[in-house]
PDB file of C-alpha atoms in Angstrom:
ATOM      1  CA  UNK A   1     -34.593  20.655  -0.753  1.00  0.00           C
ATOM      2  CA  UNK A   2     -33.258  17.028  -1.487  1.00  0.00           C
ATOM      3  CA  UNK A   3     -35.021  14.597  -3.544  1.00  0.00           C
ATOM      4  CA  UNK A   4     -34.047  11.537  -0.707  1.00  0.00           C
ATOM      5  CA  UNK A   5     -36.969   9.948   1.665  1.00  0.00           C
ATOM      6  CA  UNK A   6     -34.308   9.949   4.462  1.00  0.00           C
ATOM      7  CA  UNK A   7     -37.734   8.918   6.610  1.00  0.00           C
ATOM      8  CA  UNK A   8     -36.632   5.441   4.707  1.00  0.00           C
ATOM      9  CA  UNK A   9     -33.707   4.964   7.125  1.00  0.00           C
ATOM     10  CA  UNK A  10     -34.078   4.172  10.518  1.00  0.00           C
ATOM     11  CA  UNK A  11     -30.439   5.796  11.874  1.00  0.00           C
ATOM     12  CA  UNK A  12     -31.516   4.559  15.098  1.00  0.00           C
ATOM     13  CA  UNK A  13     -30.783   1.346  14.858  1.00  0.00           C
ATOM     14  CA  UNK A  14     -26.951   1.687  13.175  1.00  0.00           C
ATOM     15  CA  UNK A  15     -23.610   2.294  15.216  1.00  0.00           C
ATOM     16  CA  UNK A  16     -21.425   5.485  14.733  1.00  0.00           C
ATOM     17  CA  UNK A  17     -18.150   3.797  12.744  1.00  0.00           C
ATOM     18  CA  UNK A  18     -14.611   3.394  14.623  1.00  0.00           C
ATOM     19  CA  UNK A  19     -11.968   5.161  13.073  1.00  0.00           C
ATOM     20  CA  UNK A  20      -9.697   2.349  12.564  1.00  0.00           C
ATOM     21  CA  UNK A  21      -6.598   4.436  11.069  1.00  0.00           C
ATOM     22  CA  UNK A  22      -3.624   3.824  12.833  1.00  0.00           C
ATOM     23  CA  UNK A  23      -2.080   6.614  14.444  1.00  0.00           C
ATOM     24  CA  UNK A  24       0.875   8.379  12.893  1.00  0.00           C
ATOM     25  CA  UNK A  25       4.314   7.451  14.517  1.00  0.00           C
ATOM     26  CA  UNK A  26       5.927   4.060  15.224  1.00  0.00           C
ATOM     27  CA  UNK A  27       4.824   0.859  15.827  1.00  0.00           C
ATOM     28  CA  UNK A  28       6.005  -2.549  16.233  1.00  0.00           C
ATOM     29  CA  UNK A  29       4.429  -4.716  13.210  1.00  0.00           C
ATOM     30  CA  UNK A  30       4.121  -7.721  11.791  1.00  0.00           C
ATOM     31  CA  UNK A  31       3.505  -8.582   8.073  1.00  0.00           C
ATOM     32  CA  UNK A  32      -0.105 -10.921   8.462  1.00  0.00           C
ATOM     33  CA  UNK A  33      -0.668 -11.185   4.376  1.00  0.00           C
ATOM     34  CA  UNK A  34       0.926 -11.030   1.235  1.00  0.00           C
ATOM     35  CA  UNK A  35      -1.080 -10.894  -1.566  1.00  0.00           C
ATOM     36  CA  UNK A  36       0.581 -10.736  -5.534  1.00  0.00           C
ATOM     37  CA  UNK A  37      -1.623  -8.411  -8.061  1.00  0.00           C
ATOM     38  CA  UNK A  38      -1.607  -5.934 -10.350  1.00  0.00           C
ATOM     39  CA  UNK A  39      -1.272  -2.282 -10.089  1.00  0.00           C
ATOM     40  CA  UNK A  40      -4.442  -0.856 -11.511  1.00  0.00           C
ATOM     41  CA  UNK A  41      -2.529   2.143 -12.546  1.00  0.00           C
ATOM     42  CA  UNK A  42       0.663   1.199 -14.318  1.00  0.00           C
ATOM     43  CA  UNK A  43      -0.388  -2.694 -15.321  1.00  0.00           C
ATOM     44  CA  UNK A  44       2.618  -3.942 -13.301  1.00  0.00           C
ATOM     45  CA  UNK A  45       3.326  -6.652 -10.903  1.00  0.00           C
ATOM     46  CA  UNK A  46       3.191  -5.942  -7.365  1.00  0.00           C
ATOM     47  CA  UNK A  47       2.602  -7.127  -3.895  1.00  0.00           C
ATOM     48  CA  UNK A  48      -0.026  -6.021  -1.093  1.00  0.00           C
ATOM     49  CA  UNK A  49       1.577  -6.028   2.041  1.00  0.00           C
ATOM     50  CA  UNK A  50      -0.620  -6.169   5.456  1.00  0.00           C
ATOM     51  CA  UNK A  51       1.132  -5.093   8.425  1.00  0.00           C
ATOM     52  CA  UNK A  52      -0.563  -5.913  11.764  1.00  0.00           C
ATOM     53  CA  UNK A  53       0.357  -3.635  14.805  1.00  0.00           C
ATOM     54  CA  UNK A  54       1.624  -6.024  17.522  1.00  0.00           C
ATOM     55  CA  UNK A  55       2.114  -3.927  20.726  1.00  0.00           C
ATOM     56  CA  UNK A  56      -0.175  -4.344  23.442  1.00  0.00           C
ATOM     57  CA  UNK A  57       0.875  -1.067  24.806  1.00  0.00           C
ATOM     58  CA  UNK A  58       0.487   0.521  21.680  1.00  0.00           C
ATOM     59  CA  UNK A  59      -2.720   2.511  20.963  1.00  0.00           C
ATOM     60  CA  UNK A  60      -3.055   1.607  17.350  1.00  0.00           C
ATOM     61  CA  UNK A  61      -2.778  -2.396  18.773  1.00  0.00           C
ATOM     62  CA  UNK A  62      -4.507  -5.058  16.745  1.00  0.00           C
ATOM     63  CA  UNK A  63      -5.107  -2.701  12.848  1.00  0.00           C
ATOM     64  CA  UNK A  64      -3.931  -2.731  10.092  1.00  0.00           C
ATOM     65  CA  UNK A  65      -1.550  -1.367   7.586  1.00  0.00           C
ATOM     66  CA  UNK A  66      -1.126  -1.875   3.967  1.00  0.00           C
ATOM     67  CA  UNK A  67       1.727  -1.312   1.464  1.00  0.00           C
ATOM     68  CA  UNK A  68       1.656  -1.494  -1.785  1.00  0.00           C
ATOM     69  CA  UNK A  69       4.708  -2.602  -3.591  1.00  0.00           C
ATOM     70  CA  UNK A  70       5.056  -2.138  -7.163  1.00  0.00           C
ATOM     71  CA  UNK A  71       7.566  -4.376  -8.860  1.00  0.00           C
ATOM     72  CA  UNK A  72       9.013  -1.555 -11.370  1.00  0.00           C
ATOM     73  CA  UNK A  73       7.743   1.851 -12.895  1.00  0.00           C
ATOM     74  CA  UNK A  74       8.374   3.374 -15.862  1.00  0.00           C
ATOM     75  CA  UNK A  75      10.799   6.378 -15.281  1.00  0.00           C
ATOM     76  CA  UNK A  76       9.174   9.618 -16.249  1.00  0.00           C
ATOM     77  CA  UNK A  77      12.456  11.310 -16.692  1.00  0.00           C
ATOM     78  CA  UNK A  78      14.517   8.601 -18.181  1.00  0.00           C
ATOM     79  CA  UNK A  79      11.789   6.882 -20.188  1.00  0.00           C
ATOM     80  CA  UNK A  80      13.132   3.319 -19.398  1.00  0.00           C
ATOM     81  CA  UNK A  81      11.785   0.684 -16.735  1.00  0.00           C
ATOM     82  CA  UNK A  82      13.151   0.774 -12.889  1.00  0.00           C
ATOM     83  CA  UNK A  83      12.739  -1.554 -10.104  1.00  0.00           C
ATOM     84  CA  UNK A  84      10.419  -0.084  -7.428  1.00  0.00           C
ATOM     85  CA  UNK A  85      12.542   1.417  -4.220  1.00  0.00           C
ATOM     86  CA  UNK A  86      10.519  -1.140  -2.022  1.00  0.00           C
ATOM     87  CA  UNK A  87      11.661  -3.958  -3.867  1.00  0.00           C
ATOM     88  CA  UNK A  88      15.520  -4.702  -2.696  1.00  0.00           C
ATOM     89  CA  UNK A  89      14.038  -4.001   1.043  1.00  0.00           C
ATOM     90  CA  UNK A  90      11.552  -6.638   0.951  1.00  0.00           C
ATOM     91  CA  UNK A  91      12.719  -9.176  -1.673  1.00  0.00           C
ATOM     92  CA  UNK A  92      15.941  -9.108   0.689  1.00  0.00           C
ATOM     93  CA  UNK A  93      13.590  -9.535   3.752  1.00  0.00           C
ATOM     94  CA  UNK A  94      12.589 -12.651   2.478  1.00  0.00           C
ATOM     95  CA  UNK A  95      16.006 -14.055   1.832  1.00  0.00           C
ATOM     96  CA  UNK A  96      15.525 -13.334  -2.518  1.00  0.00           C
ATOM     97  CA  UNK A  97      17.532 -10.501  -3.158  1.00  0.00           C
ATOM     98  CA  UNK A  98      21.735 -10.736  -3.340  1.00  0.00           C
ATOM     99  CA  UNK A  99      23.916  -7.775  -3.077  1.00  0.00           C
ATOM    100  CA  UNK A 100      25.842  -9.950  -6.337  1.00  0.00           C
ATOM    101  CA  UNK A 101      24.128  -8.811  -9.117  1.00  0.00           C
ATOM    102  CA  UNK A 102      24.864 -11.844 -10.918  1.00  0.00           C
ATOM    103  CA  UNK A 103      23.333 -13.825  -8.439  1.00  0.00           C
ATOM    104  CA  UNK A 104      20.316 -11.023  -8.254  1.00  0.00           C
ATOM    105  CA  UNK A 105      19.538 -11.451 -11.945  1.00  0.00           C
ATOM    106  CA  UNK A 106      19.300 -15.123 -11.910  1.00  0.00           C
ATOM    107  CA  UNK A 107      16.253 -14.506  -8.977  1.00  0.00           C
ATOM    108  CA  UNK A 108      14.974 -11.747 -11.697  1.00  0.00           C
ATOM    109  CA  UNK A 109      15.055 -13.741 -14.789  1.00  0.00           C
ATOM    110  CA  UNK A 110      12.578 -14.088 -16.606  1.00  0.00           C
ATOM    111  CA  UNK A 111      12.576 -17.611 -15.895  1.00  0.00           C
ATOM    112  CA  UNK A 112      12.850 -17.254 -12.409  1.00  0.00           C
ATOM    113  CA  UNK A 113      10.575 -14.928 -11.286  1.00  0.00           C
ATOM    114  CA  UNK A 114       7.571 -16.453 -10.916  1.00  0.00           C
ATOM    115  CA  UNK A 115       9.035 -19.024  -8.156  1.00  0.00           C
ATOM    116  CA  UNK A 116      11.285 -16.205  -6.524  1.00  0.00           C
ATOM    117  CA  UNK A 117       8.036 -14.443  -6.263  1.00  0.00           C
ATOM    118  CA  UNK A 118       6.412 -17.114  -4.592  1.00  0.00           C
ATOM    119  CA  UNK A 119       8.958 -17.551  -2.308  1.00  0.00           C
ATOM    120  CA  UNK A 120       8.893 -13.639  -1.325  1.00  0.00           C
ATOM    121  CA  UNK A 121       5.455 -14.265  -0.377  1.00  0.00           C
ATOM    122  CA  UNK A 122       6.083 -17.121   1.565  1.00  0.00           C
ATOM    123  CA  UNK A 123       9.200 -15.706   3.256  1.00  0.00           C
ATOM    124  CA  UNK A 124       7.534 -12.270   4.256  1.00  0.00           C
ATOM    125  CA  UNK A 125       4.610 -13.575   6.353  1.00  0.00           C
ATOM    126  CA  UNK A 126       5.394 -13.267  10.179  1.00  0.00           C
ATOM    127  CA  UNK A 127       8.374 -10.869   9.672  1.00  0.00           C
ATOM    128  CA  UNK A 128       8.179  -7.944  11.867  1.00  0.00           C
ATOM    129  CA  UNK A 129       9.806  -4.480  12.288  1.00  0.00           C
ATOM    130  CA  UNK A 130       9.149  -0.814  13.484  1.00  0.00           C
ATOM    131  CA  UNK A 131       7.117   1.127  10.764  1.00  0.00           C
ATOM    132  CA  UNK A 132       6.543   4.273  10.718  1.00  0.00           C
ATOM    133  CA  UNK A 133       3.041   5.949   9.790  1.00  0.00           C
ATOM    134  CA  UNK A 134       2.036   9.003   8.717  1.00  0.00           C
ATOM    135  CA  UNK A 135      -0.778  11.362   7.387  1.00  0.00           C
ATOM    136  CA  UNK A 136      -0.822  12.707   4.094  1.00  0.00           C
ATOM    137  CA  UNK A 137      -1.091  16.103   3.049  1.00  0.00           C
ATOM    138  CA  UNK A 138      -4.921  16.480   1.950  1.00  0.00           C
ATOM    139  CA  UNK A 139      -5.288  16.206  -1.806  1.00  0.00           C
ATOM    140  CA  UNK A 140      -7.524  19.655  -2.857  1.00  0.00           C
ATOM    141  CA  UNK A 141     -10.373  17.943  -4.594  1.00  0.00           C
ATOM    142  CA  UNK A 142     -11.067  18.135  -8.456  1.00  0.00           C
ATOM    143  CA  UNK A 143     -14.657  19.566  -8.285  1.00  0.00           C
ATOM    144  CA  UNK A 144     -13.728  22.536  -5.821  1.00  0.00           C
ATOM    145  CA  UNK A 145     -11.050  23.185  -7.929  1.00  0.00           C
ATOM    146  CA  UNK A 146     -12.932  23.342 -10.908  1.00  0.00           C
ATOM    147  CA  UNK A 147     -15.795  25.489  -8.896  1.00  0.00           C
ATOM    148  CA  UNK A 148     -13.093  28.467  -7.538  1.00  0.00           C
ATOM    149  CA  UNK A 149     -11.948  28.865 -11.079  1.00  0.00           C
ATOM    150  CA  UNK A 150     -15.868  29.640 -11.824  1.00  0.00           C
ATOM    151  CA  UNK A 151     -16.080  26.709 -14.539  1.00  0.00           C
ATOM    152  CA  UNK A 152     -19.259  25.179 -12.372  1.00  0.00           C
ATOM    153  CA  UNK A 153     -20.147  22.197 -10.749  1.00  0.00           C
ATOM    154  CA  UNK A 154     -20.505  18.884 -12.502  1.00  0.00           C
TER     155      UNK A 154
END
């Protein structure tokens, strides 16, 4: 028996959601946002990428993707700081990244950065490309975990 008046709800009147995923494979895309935060995670720099599927003919038409691009990581192995894999791809995409790596560190310098940022931003909105999608392996879930090892619910 549950403790919830679910009398208080009148289902009736509410719409079953869409699923709005788009659907594993490739699409033709274009990059509609760029937005410059913080990873919650690691604390570092990185951009949120919104890819918009722009194929009429294509299913998935008209949603949404997003990326998330972290600037660097620490290396678990190593122990030192790495750029992120993402990073030469898009920074390059937007006309900031040289294959000189003199002329690469003066974009990353310290002193730099902030504007080649910027300009990353501004250079990646309306770029397009194929992107490929795909569904994750499920994640097993903490709690069932915890309950088939006979440790109990929380």
């Amino acid at each position: 028996m549950t403790d919830i008046d679910f009398g208080s709800f009148d289902l009736t009147k509410m719409e079953v959601a869409n699923n709005d995923a788009v659907e594993p494979g490739k699409h033709k895309a274009i990059i509609t946002e760029v937005e410059a935060t913080v990873s919650k995670k690691s604390g570092a720099p990185m951009l949120v990428v919104t890819w918009l599927v722009d194929d009429d003919n294509d299913t998935s038409a008209g949603r949404t993707v997003r990326e998330w691009v972290v600037l660097f990581f620490n290396n678990r192995k190593t122990g030192k700081q790495q750029l992120g894999f993402q990073v030469p791809r898009y920074f390059a995409a937007a006309g900031q990244w040289s294959a000189k790596v003199s002329e690469r560190n003066k974009l990353l310098a310290p002193s730099a950065i902030n504007k080649t940022f910027d300009k990353v931003i501004e250079g990646l909105v309306g770029k397009t490309a194929t992107i490929t999608t795909k569904l994750d392996e499920p994640r097993p879930r903490l709690d069932v975990l915890v309950h088939e090892e006979g440790l109990g619910h929380r």
